[in-house]
Amino acid sequence: MAPQSCPFCPFSDSNPYFLAQHVETLHPEDGVPSFVSRHFLEEDVPTGCKEATTVREAPSQPYIECECGEAIAASDFEDHAQLHSAEAADTAADMAEIVGAPALPAQLHSTALNRTAGSVEPTVSIPMAINSPGIHQSANSSKPRQASRAIDHGSQITAKDRLALLLGSNVSRKKRDVAKHRNAKRLGEAELGPYAHEDQMPAWLQRQLERGAKVTILNQISHQGQLVRLELVANETRGVLSVLAQLCEQDNMLAKVYLCHPGVQHVFKMAKEGGFCGYRNIQMMISYVQAARSRGHELFPGRLPSVLDLQELIESAWDRGINPAGKVETGGIRGTRKYIGTPEAQTLLTSLDIGCEASAVNDTDHRPVHEQVYDYVEQYFIDSTIPPATKVRKASLAPIYFQHQGHSLTIVGLEVRKSGSRNLLVFDPSFKPSPGIQRLIGAKFRAAAPEKLLKAYRRGDRYLGKHSSFELLKLCDRISLGAGWDEL
């Protein structure tokens, strides 16, 4: 469908639903967007799953319900709609000519099984999997796991199991005095989102999270000639960074590009799940820990932990005295749709003895906040001593957890244009890779218009300039230079 234009401003979109929401949001007849109310007057329950509804007071800022199921701040909705358009990019102009592919392309976007109710978690080591037809091969690790790390094939690793693994080690922590945090105050919708006062998410959503995303089983022939069973999770995509590296190389407007470890998966939300972006970004951080076998990887021997697992781990950390103010501020997050942010991500990683460092960037009179973010990210990559001779500088670093008001993303790189301007490269958990990107995973290609396929991953001055403060969380562990990239 050809793009249709807004009658009041230059905005256009091929999706009439987004165009209608744009008009109602930014050009309402009575000054109040008509899309705002339903998310706050009753629970959003699918047809056939009607639950008791709860009437609540109006939010501190208006949210708009997108057709994807997420509640978006009105000020951010236009950008959100445009990113949905980029998410669907697959036009003839975006197509790329594939000039070569590896012998096992599916392996690049296969992952360990997501948690499903009553399922068995295969977590045997890679060497065992390669040599045993029909047994799961973990594609989250770039190197074979040691046999001593393997878990019994019939066991299922839960959040409590991971916590027990940690507590059984030689790590000891002194429990902090909760009284020190009595000044902590309960946060509201501005920080925790439209469900800030929720005690329990709807039962249908709880069941959906317990089931997890759809898993597809494929059988492929490995480089060693063995039959390997691969399991692809519908909301986890591996291999995107290798595609971005080629697209950036082919974009003639770029002077240099920094990219993190290629094993980082793009994890995105399932349909209608709402605002679990913080959890999805933590999963992306953990996908790096698994792929790079960095500190803490033994705590995640198979699948990525689910949203419900992460909630349990954060709650357990609070109970152990790690940032207990978080529980006061949120009122608890177990079984709810409350937004989480940098403090919760840091709490979880710290509780698992995975070193991390949080930084806050605020607007000052001396330097715009978005320029400070670019400086921070570029210095992060420069410190990794990447050889400066190449245009696309492939690091073995972890991605960066990136938080602003109402949303969080995962920074996977930074672009510097020939003009000197910069922008971030991110994995946004609100959007899945476009069909055009998915088609290129595992292949060598030439793109006619690389900038079109890169659009969904770029966040520049316009996006960042809407916010006055940001939080960034990086991992402290460093692995050998080039690890991951030289194995592709």
CSV table of C-alpha atoms in Angstrom, one decimal:
chain,number,residue,atom,x,y,z
A,1,MET,CA,0.0,0.0,0.0
A,2,ALA,CA,1.3,3.4,-0.9
A,3,PRO,CA,2.0,5.8,2.0
A,4,GLN,CA,-0.8,8.1,3.0
A,5,SER,CA,-0.1,11.6,4.2
A,6,CYS,CA,-1.4,13.3,7.4
A,7,PRO,CA,-3.7,16.2,6.4
A,8,PHE,CA,-2.2,18.4,9.1
A,9,CYS,CA,1.6,17.8,8.8
A,10,PRO,CA,4.2,16.1,6.6
A,11,PHE,CA,4.0,12.7,8.4
A,12,SER,CA,3.0,9.8,6.2
A,13,ASP,CA,2.7,6.0,6.7
A,14,SER,CA,1.5,3.0,4.6
A,15,ASN,CA,-0.4,1.6,7.7
A,16,PRO,CA,-3.7,3.3,8.0
A,17,TYR,CA,-3.9,2.3,11.7
A,18,PHE,CA,-0.7,4.1,12.6
A,19,LEU,CA,-1.8,7.1,10.5
A,20,ALA,CA,-5.1,7.3,12.3
A,21,GLN,CA,-3.3,7.1,15.7
A,22,HIS,CA,-0.9,9.8,14.6
A,23,VAL,CA,-3.8,12.2,13.8
A,24,GLU,CA,-5.7,11.4,17.0
A,25,THR,CA,-2.6,11.8,19.1
A,26,LEU,CA,-1.0,14.9,17.6
A,27,HIS,CA,-4.0,16.6,16.1
A,28,PRO,CA,-7.0,15.7,18.3
A,29,GLU,CA,-10.1,17.8,17.9
A,30,ASP,CA,-10.7,18.4,21.6
A,31,GLY,CA,-7.0,18.4,22.6
A,32,VAL,CA,-7.3,14.9,24.2
A,33,PRO,CA,-6.1,11.8,22.3
A,34,SER,CA,-9.0,9.3,21.9
A,35,PHE,CA,-6.7,6.3,22.1
A,36,VAL,CA,-5.6,6.9,25.6
A,37,SER,CA,-8.3,5.6,27.9
A,38,ARG,CA,-8.7,1.9,27.4
A,39,HIS,CA,-5.3,0.8,28.8
A,40,PHE,CA,-6.1,2.5,32.1
A,41,LEU,CA,-9.8,1.8,32.6
A,42,GLU,CA,-9.7,-1.9,32.1
A,43,GLU,CA,-7.2,-4.7,31.6
A,44,ASP,CA,-6.3,-5.6,28.0
A,45,VAL,CA,-7.6,-9.2,27.8
A,46,PRO,CA,-7.9,-11.1,24.5
A,47,THR,CA,-11.2,-12.3,23.2
A,48,GLY,CA,-12.3,-15.4,25.1
A,49,CYS,CA,-10.0,-14.6,28.1
A,50,LYS,CA,-12.1,-12.0,29.8
A,51,GLU,CA,-11.0,-11.3,33.3
A,52,ALA,CA,-12.2,-9.1,36.1
A,53,THR,CA,-11.3,-5.5,35.3
A,54,THR,CA,-9.8,-2.8,37.6
A,55,VAL,CA,-10.7,0.8,37.4
A,56,ARG,CA,-7.7,3.0,38.1
A,57,GLU,CA,-7.0,6.7,38.3
A,58,ALA,CA,-5.7,8.5,35.2
A,59,PRO,CA,-1.9,8.2,34.4
A,60,SER,CA,0.6,10.9,35.1
A,61,GLN,CA,1.3,11.0,31.3
A,62,PRO,CA,-0.9,9.8,28.4
A,63,TYR,CA,-0.1,6.4,26.9
A,64,ILE,CA,-1.3,5.1,23.6
A,65,GLU,CA,-2.0,1.4,22.9
A,66,CYS,CA,-0.3,0.3,19.8
A,67,GLU,CA,-1.7,-2.5,17.8
A,68,CYS,CA,1.4,-4.5,18.8
A,69,GLY,CA,0.1,-4.6,22.3
A,70,GLU,CA,2.6,-2.1,23.9
A,71,ALA,CA,1.5,1.0,25.7
A,72,ILE,CA,3.6,3.9,24.3
A,73,ALA,CA,4.0,7.4,25.8
A,74,ALA,CA,2.2,9.8,23.5
A,75,SER,CA,5.3,11.8,23.0
A,76,ASP,CA,7.1,8.7,21.6
A,77,PHE,CA,4.3,7.2,19.5
A,78,GLU,CA,5.2,8.8,16.2
A,79,ASP,CA,8.7,7.3,16.4
A,80,HIS,CA,7.3,4.0,17.5
A,81,ALA,CA,5.0,3.8,14.4
A,82,GLN,CA,7.8,4.7,12.0
A,83,LEU,CA,10.0,1.9,13.5
A,84,HIS,CA,7.1,-0.5,12.8
A,85,SER,CA,7.4,0.5,9.2
A,86,ALA,CA,11.1,-0.2,9.2
A,87,GLU,CA,10.4,-3.5,10.9
A,88,ALA,CA,8.4,-4.6,7.8
A,89,ALA,CA,11.0,-3.4,5.3
A,90,ASP,CA,11.2,-5.9,2.5
A,91,THR,CA,10.6,-3.8,-0.7
A,92,ALA,CA,12.5,-4.4,-4.0
A,93,ALA,CA,14.8,-1.5,-3.2
A,94,ASP,CA,15.8,-3.1,0.1
A,95,MET,CA,16.6,-6.4,-1.5
A,96,ALA,CA,20.3,-7.5,-1.5
A,97,GLU,CA,22.0,-9.9,-3.9
A,98,ILE,CA,23.3,-12.9,-2.0
A,99,VAL,CA,26.7,-13.8,-3.3
A,100,GLY,CA,27.7,-16.6,-0.9
A,101,ALA,CA,26.5,-18.5,2.2
A,102,PRO,CA,28.2,-20.8,4.8
A,103,ALA,CA,27.6,-24.5,4.8
A,104,LEU,CA,25.4,-24.3,7.9
A,105,PRO,CA,23.4,-21.0,7.6
A,106,ALA,CA,20.6,-22.0,10.0
A,107,GLN,CA,23.1,-22.3,12.8
A,108,LEU,CA,23.7,-18.6,12.8
A,109,HIS,CA,20.1,-17.9,13.9
A,110,SER,CA,19.4,-20.9,16.0
A,111,THR,CA,19.3,-20.7,19.7
A,112,ALA,CA,18.7,-22.8,22.8
A,113,LEU,CA,15.2,-23.6,23.7
A,114,ASN,CA,13.1,-21.0,25.4
A,115,ARG,CA,11.4,-22.1,28.7
A,116,THR,CA,8.2,-23.9,28.2
A,117,ALA,CA,6.0,-25.4,30.8
A,118,GLY,CA,6.8,-29.0,31.5
A,119,SER,CA,9.6,-29.2,29.0
A,120,VAL,CA,13.0,-30.8,29.4
A,121,GLU,CA,16.0,-28.5,29.0
A,122,PRO,CA,18.8,-30.0,27.0
A,123,THR,CA,22.1,-28.6,28.3
A,124,VAL,CA,24.7,-31.1,27.3
A,125,SER,CA,28.0,-29.8,26.1
A,126,ILE,CA,28.6,-29.0,22.4
A,127,PRO,CA,31.1,-31.8,21.7
A,128,MET,CA,28.5,-34.3,23.0
A,129,ALA,CA,25.8,-32.7,20.9
A,130,ILE,CA,27.9,-32.8,17.7
A,131,ASN,CA,28.8,-36.4,18.1
A,132,SER,CA,25.3,-37.6,19.2
A,133,PRO,CA,22.7,-37.5,16.4
A,134,GLY,CA,19.4,-36.1,17.7
A,135,ILE,CA,20.8,-34.4,20.7
A,136,HIS,CA,20.5,-30.6,21.1
A,137,GLN,CA,23.5,-28.4,20.1
A,138,SER,CA,23.7,-25.1,21.9
A,139,ALA,CA,24.3,-22.3,19.5
A,140,ASN,CA,24.8,-19.8,22.2
A,141,SER,CA,28.4,-20.7,22.7
A,142,SER,CA,31.2,-20.0,20.2
A,143,LYS,CA,33.5,-22.6,21.9
A,144,PRO,CA,32.8,-26.1,23.1
A,145,ARG,CA,31.7,-26.3,26.7
A,146,GLN,CA,33.8,-28.4,29.1
A,147,ALA,CA,32.1,-31.7,30.0
A,148,SER,CA,32.4,-30.8,33.7
A,149,ARG,CA,29.9,-27.9,33.0
A,150,ALA,CA,27.3,-30.2,31.6
A,151,ILE,CA,24.1,-30.6,33.5
A,152,ASP,CA,22.1,-33.8,33.7
A,153,HIS,CA,20.0,-34.1,30.5
A,154,GLY,CA,16.8,-34.7,32.4
A,155,SER,CA,17.2,-31.7,34.8
A,156,GLN,CA,15.5,-28.3,34.3
A,157,ILE,CA,17.4,-25.2,35.3
A,158,THR,CA,15.1,-22.8,37.1
A,159,ALA,CA,15.7,-19.4,38.6
A,160,LYS,CA,16.1,-21.0,42.0
A,161,ASP,CA,18.6,-23.5,40.6
A,162,ARG,CA,20.7,-20.7,39.3
A,163,LEU,CA,20.6,-19.0,42.6
A,164,ALA,CA,21.6,-22.2,44.3
A,165,LEU,CA,24.5,-22.6,42.0
A,166,LEU,CA,25.7,-19.1,43.0
A,167,LEU,CA,25.1,-19.6,46.7
A,168,GLY,CA,27.0,-22.9,46.5
A,169,SER,CA,30.1,-21.2,45.2
A,170,ASN,CA,32.7,-19.4,47.3
A,171,VAL,CA,31.0,-16.1,46.8
A,172,SER,CA,29.9,-14.5,50.1
A,173,ARG,CA,28.0,-11.3,50.7
A,174,LYS,CA,27.1,-9.4,53.8
A,175,LYS,CA,23.4,-8.7,53.9
A,176,ARG,CA,22.8,-5.0,53.9
A,177,ASP,CA,20.7,-3.3,56.5
A,178,VAL,CA,17.3,-2.5,54.9
A,179,ALA,CA,16.9,0.4,57.4
A,180,LYS,CA,19.5,2.3,55.3
A,181,HIS,CA,16.9,2.5,52.6
A,182,ARG,CA,13.9,3.7,54.5
A,183,ASN,CA,14.0,6.9,52.6
A,184,ALA,CA,13.2,5.1,49.4
A,185,LYS,CA,9.8,6.0,48.1
A,186,ARG,CA,7.3,4.1,46.0
A,187,LEU,CA,7.5,5.0,42.3
A,188,GLY,CA,4.6,5.7,40.1
A,189,GLU,CA,3.5,5.4,36.5
A,190,ALA,CA,6.1,7.8,35.2
A,191,GLU,CA,8.8,5.3,36.2
A,192,LEU,CA,7.0,1.9,36.3
A,193,GLY,CA,4.6,2.4,33.4
A,194,PRO,CA,0.8,2.1,33.1
A,195,TYR,CA,0.7,-1.0,35.4
A,196,ALA,CA,2.7,0.6,38.2
A,197,HIS,CA,0.0,-0.4,40.8
A,198,GLU,CA,-0.7,-3.9,39.5
A,199,ASP,CA,-0.5,-6.8,41.9
A,200,GLN,CA,-0.8,-9.6,39.3
A,201,MET,CA,-0.7,-9.7,35.5
A,202,PRO,CA,-3.7,-11.2,33.7
A,203,ALA,CA,-3.7,-15.0,33.8
A,204,TRP,CA,-3.6,-15.3,30.0
A,205,LEU,CA,-0.4,-13.4,29.9
A,206,GLN,CA,1.1,-15.4,32.7
A,207,ARG,CA,0.3,-18.6,30.8
A,208,GLN,CA,1.8,-17.1,27.6
A,209,LEU,CA,5.1,-16.3,29.4
A,210,GLU,CA,5.2,-19.7,30.9
A,211,ARG,CA,4.8,-21.4,27.5
A,212,GLY,CA,7.4,-19.2,25.9
A,213,ALA,CA,7.9,-18.4,22.2
A,214,LYS,CA,7.3,-21.0,19.5
A,215,VAL,CA,10.2,-23.4,18.9
A,216,THR,CA,11.0,-24.8,15.5
A,217,ILE,CA,13.2,-27.9,15.2
A,218,LEU,CA,15.6,-28.3,12.2
A,219,ASN,CA,18.0,-31.0,11.3
A,220,GLN,CA,21.2,-29.8,9.5
A,221,ILE,CA,24.5,-31.3,8.5
A,222,SER,CA,27.4,-29.8,10.4
A,223,HIS,CA,30.8,-29.0,9.0
A,224,GLN,CA,32.0,-32.3,10.5
A,225,GLY,CA,29.4,-34.2,8.5
A,226,GLN,CA,27.3,-35.0,11.5
A,227,LEU,CA,23.5,-34.6,11.7
A,228,VAL,CA,22.8,-31.8,14.2
A,229,ARG,CA,19.5,-30.9,15.7
A,230,LEU,CA,18.9,-27.2,15.8
A,231,GLU,CA,16.2,-25.4,17.8
A,232,LEU,CA,15.1,-21.9,16.7
A,233,VAL,CA,13.1,-19.7,19.1
A,234,ALA,CA,10.6,-17.4,17.5
A,235,ASN,CA,11.5,-14.3,19.4
A,236,GLU,CA,15.3,-14.8,19.5
A,237,THR,CA,17.5,-14.1,16.4
A,238,ARG,CA,21.2,-14.7,16.2
A,239,GLY,CA,23.5,-13.6,13.4
A,240,VAL,CA,22.0,-10.1,13.0
A,241,LEU,CA,25.3,-8.4,13.9
A,242,SER,CA,27.1,-10.1,11.0
A,243,VAL,CA,24.5,-8.7,8.7
A,244,LEU,CA,24.9,-5.2,10.2
A,245,ALA,CA,28.7,-5.5,9.7
A,246,GLN,CA,28.2,-6.0,6.0
A,247,LEU,CA,25.6,-3.3,5.6
A,248,CYS,CA,27.8,-0.8,7.4
A,249,GLU,CA,30.8,-1.7,5.2
A,250,GLN,CA,28.6,-1.1,2.1
A,251,ASP,CA,27.2,2.3,3.3
A,252,ASN,CA,29.4,4.9,1.6
A,253,MET,CA,28.3,7.6,4.0
A,254,LEU,CA,30.0,6.0,7.0
A,255,ALA,CA,33.6,6.7,8.0
A,256,LYS,CA,33.9,4.1,10.8
A,257,VAL,CA,31.7,1.7,12.7
A,258,TYR,CA,32.1,-0.1,16.1
A,259,LEU,CA,30.3,-3.3,16.7
A,260,CYS,CA,30.2,-5.6,19.8
A,261,HIS,CA,30.5,-9.4,20.0
A,262,PRO,CA,28.6,-11.1,17.2
A,263,GLY,CA,27.1,-13.7,19.5
A,264,VAL,CA,24.6,-11.2,20.9
A,265,GLN,CA,21.1,-12.2,20.0
A,266,HIS,CA,18.3,-9.9,19.1
A,267,VAL,CA,15.6,-10.8,21.6
A,268,PHE,CA,12.3,-9.2,21.1
A,269,LYS,CA,8.9,-9.3,22.7
A,270,MET,CA,6.2,-11.9,21.9
A,271,ALA,CA,2.8,-10.7,20.4
A,272,LYS,CA,0.7,-8.7,22.8
A,273,GLU,CA,3.1,-9.2,25.8
A,274,GLY,CA,3.4,-5.4,26.4
A,275,GLY,CA,6.3,-3.6,28.0
A,276,PHE,CA,8.8,-6.2,29.1
A,277,CYS,CA,11.6,-4.4,27.3
A,278,GLY,CA,13.9,-4.3,30.4
A,279,TYR,CA,13.7,-8.1,30.7
A,280,ARG,CA,14.4,-8.6,27.0
A,281,ASN,CA,17.4,-6.4,27.2
A,282,ILE,CA,18.7,-8.4,30.1
A,283,GLN,CA,18.3,-11.5,28.0
A,284,MET,CA,20.4,-9.9,25.3
A,285,MET,CA,23.1,-9.2,27.9
A,286,ILE,CA,23.0,-12.8,29.0
A,287,SER,CA,23.1,-14.0,25.4
A,288,TYR,CA,26.6,-12.3,25.3
A,289,VAL,CA,27.6,-14.0,28.5
A,290,GLN,CA,26.7,-17.4,27.0
A,291,ALA,CA,28.3,-16.8,23.6
A,292,ALA,CA,31.5,-15.3,24.9
A,293,ARG,CA,31.7,-17.7,27.8
A,294,SER,CA,32.4,-14.7,30.0
A,295,ARG,CA,32.1,-14.6,33.8
A,296,GLY,CA,28.8,-16.2,34.9
A,297,HIS,CA,28.2,-18.3,31.8
A,298,GLU,CA,28.0,-21.5,33.9
A,299,LEU,CA,24.8,-20.1,35.5
A,300,PHE,CA,23.1,-20.2,32.1
A,301,PRO,CA,24.0,-23.6,30.6
A,302,GLY,CA,21.1,-23.9,28.2
A,303,ARG,CA,18.3,-21.5,27.4
A,304,LEU,CA,18.0,-17.9,28.1
A,305,PRO,CA,16.1,-17.3,31.4
A,306,SER,CA,12.5,-16.4,30.8
A,307,VAL,CA,10.9,-13.1,32.0
A,308,LEU,CA,9.4,-15.0,34.9
A,309,ASP,CA,12.8,-16.4,35.8
A,310,LEU,CA,14.4,-12.9,35.7
A,311,GLN,CA,11.6,-11.6,38.0
A,312,GLU,CA,12.4,-14.4,40.5
A,313,LEU,CA,16.1,-13.7,40.4
A,314,ILE,CA,15.6,-10.0,41.0
A,315,GLU,CA,13.2,-10.6,43.9
A,316,SER,CA,15.7,-13.1,45.4
A,317,ALA,CA,18.5,-10.6,45.1
A,318,TRP,CA,16.5,-7.9,46.9
A,319,ASP,CA,15.7,-10.5,49.6
A,320,ARG,CA,19.4,-11.1,50.0
A,321,GLY,CA,20.0,-7.5,50.6
A,322,ILE,CA,21.3,-6.4,47.2
A,323,ASN,CA,19.7,-3.0,46.5
A,324,PRO,CA,16.7,-3.7,48.7
A,325,ALA,CA,15.5,-0.1,48.0
A,326,GLY,CA,14.3,-1.5,44.6
A,327,LYS,CA,11.6,-3.6,46.2
A,328,VAL,CA,10.4,-0.5,48.2
A,329,GLU,CA,10.4,1.6,45.0
A,330,THR,CA,8.5,-0.9,42.9
A,331,GLY,CA,6.4,-2.6,45.5
A,332,GLY,CA,7.7,-5.9,44.1
A,333,ILE,CA,7.7,-7.1,40.5
A,334,ARG,CA,7.0,-10.8,40.7
A,335,GLY,CA,4.1,-11.7,38.4
A,336,THR,CA,3.5,-8.1,37.3
A,337,ARG,CA,3.9,-5.9,34.2
A,338,LYS,CA,5.7,-3.1,36.0
A,339,TYR,CA,8.6,-1.7,34.1
A,340,ILE,CA,12.1,-2.4,35.3
A,341,GLY,CA,15.2,-0.4,34.5
A,342,THR,CA,18.9,-0.1,35.1
A,343,PRO,CA,18.8,-0.6,38.9
A,344,GLU,CA,17.0,-4.0,38.5
A,345,ALA,CA,19.4,-5.1,35.7
A,346,GLN,CA,22.4,-4.1,37.9
A,347,THR,CA,20.8,-5.9,40.9
A,348,LEU,CA,20.4,-9.1,39.0
A,349,LEU,CA,23.9,-9.1,37.5
A,350,THR,CA,25.5,-8.2,40.8
A,351,SER,CA,23.7,-11.0,42.6
A,352,LEU,CA,25.2,-13.5,40.1
A,353,ASP,CA,28.6,-12.0,40.6
A,354,ILE,CA,28.7,-10.7,37.0
A,355,GLY,CA,30.7,-7.5,37.3
A,356,CYS,CA,28.9,-4.4,35.9
A,357,GLU,CA,29.1,-0.7,36.1
A,358,ALA,CA,26.2,1.8,35.7
A,359,SER,CA,26.6,5.4,34.6
A,360,ALA,CA,24.1,8.3,34.3
A,361,VAL,CA,24.3,10.9,31.7
A,362,ASN,CA,22.4,14.2,32.2
A,363,ASP,CA,21.8,17.3,30.1
A,364,THR,CA,24.3,20.1,31.0
A,365,ASP,CA,25.0,23.6,29.8
A,366,HIS,CA,28.4,22.5,28.5
A,367,ARG,CA,27.4,19.6,26.2
A,368,PRO,CA,24.2,18.1,24.9
A,369,VAL,CA,23.2,14.9,26.5
A,370,HIS,CA,23.1,12.9,23.3
A,371,GLU,CA,26.7,13.9,22.5
A,372,GLN,CA,27.7,12.7,26.0
A,373,VAL,CA,26.1,9.3,25.2
A,374,TYR,CA,28.0,9.1,21.9
A,375,ASP,CA,31.2,10.0,23.7
A,376,TYR,CA,30.6,7.3,26.3
A,377,VAL,CA,29.9,4.6,23.8
A,378,GLU,CA,32.8,5.5,21.5
A,379,GLN,CA,35.2,5.6,24.3
A,380,TYR,CA,33.9,2.2,25.5
A,381,PHE,CA,34.9,0.7,22.1
A,382,ILE,CA,38.2,2.6,21.8
A,383,ASP,CA,39.3,1.3,25.2
A,384,SER,CA,39.0,-2.3,23.8
A,385,THR,CA,42.0,-1.5,21.6
A,386,ILE,CA,40.3,-2.3,18.3
A,387,PRO,CA,42.7,-2.0,15.3
A,388,PRO,CA,41.9,1.4,13.8
A,389,ALA,CA,42.8,0.6,10.2
A,390,THR,CA,39.5,-1.0,9.3
A,391,LYS,CA,36.2,0.8,8.6
A,392,VAL,CA,34.1,-1.7,10.5
A,393,ARG,CA,35.8,-2.3,13.8
A,394,LYS,CA,34.6,-5.6,15.2
A,395,ALA,CA,35.0,-5.8,19.0
A,396,SER,CA,34.6,-8.7,21.4
A,397,LEU,CA,32.8,-6.5,23.9
A,398,ALA,CA,29.4,-7.0,25.6
A,399,PRO,CA,26.5,-4.8,24.5
A,400,ILE,CA,25.4,-1.9,26.7
A,401,TYR,CA,22.1,-1.8,28.5
A,402,PHE,CA,20.6,1.6,27.6
A,403,GLN,CA,17.7,3.2,29.5
A,404,HIS,CA,15.7,6.4,29.0
A,405,GLN,CA,12.3,7.5,30.3
A,406,GLY,CA,9.8,4.8,29.5
A,407,HIS,CA,11.9,2.4,27.4
A,408,SER,CA,15.2,0.6,27.3
A,409,LEU,CA,17.3,-0.8,24.4
A,410,THR,CA,20.6,-2.7,23.9
A,411,ILE,CA,23.4,-0.8,22.3
A,412,VAL,CA,25.4,-3.1,19.9
A,413,GLY,CA,27.4,-0.5,18.1
A,414,LEU,CA,28.2,3.1,17.0
A,415,GLU,CA,28.4,4.7,13.6
A,416,VAL,CA,30.5,7.7,12.7
A,417,ARG,CA,29.6,9.4,9.4
A,418,LYS,CA,32.0,11.1,7.0
A,419,SER,CA,30.3,14.4,8.0
A,420,GLY,CA,31.4,13.7,11.6
A,421,SER,CA,27.9,13.0,13.0
A,422,ARG,CA,27.3,9.9,15.0
A,423,ASN,CA,24.4,7.6,15.9
A,424,LEU,CA,23.9,4.4,18.0
A,425,LEU,CA,23.2,1.0,16.6
A,426,VAL,CA,20.7,-0.8,18.9
A,427,PHE,CA,18.7,-3.9,19.2
A,428,ASP,CA,15.2,-2.7,20.2
A,429,PRO,CA,13.2,-5.4,22.0
A,430,SER,CA,9.9,-3.8,20.8
A,431,PHE,CA,10.7,-4.7,17.2
A,432,LYS,CA,11.7,-7.9,15.4
A,433,PRO,CA,14.3,-8.1,12.5
A,434,SER,CA,12.7,-7.2,9.2
A,435,PRO,CA,12.2,-9.9,6.6
A,436,GLY,CA,14.9,-8.3,4.6
A,437,ILE,CA,17.4,-8.7,7.5
A,438,GLN,CA,16.3,-12.2,8.3
A,439,ARG,CA,16.9,-13.3,4.7
A,440,LEU,CA,20.5,-12.2,4.8
A,441,ILE,CA,21.5,-14.0,8.0
A,442,GLY,CA,24.3,-16.3,7.4
A,443,ALA,CA,25.0,-15.1,3.8
A,444,LYS,CA,27.4,-12.9,2.0
A,445,PHE,CA,25.6,-10.2,0.0
A,446,ARG,CA,25.6,-6.9,-1.7
A,447,ALA,CA,22.8,-4.5,-0.7
A,448,ALA,CA,21.4,-1.9,-3.2
A,449,ALA,CA,20.3,0.4,-0.4
A,450,PRO,CA,22.1,-0.6,2.9
A,451,GLU,CA,20.8,2.5,4.7
A,452,LYS,CA,17.2,1.3,4.4
A,453,LEU,CA,17.9,-1.9,6.1
A,454,LEU,CA,20.0,-0.2,8.8
A,455,LYS,CA,17.3,2.4,9.6
A,456,ALA,CA,15.6,0.2,12.2
A,457,TYR,CA,18.8,-0.2,14.1
A,458,ARG,CA,19.9,3.5,14.1
A,459,ARG,CA,19.1,5.9,16.9
A,460,GLY,CA,20.4,9.4,16.3
A,461,ASP,CA,20.1,13.0,17.4
A,462,ARG,CA,16.3,13.2,16.7
A,463,TYR,CA,15.5,10.2,18.9
A,464,LEU,CA,18.0,10.9,21.7
A,465,GLY,CA,17.3,14.6,21.7
A,466,LYS,CA,13.8,14.0,23.1
A,467,HIS,CA,15.3,12.9,26.4
A,468,SER,CA,17.2,14.9,29.0
A,469,SER,CA,18.9,11.9,30.8
A,470,PHE,CA,20.0,8.4,30.1
A,471,GLU,CA,21.4,5.4,32.1
A,472,LEU,CA,24.0,3.0,30.7
A,473,LEU,CA,25.1,-0.4,32.2
A,474,LYS,CA,28.2,-2.2,30.9
A,475,LEU,CA,29.8,-5.4,31.9
A,476,CYS,CA,33.3,-5.3,33.3
A,477,ASP,CA,34.5,-8.6,32.0
A,478,ARG,CA,36.7,-8.4,28.9
A,479,ILE,CA,37.6,-11.3,26.7
A,480,SER,CA,40.3,-11.7,24.0
A,481,LEU,CA,40.3,-9.2,21.1
A,482,GLY,CA,38.5,-10.5,18.1
A,483,ALA,CA,36.9,-13.4,19.9
A,484,GLY,CA,33.7,-14.4,18.2
A,485,TRP,CA,34.2,-12.6,14.9
A,486,ASP,CA,37.2,-14.7,13.9
A,487,GLU,CA,35.1,-17.8,14.3
A,488,LEU,CA,32.4,-16.8,11.8
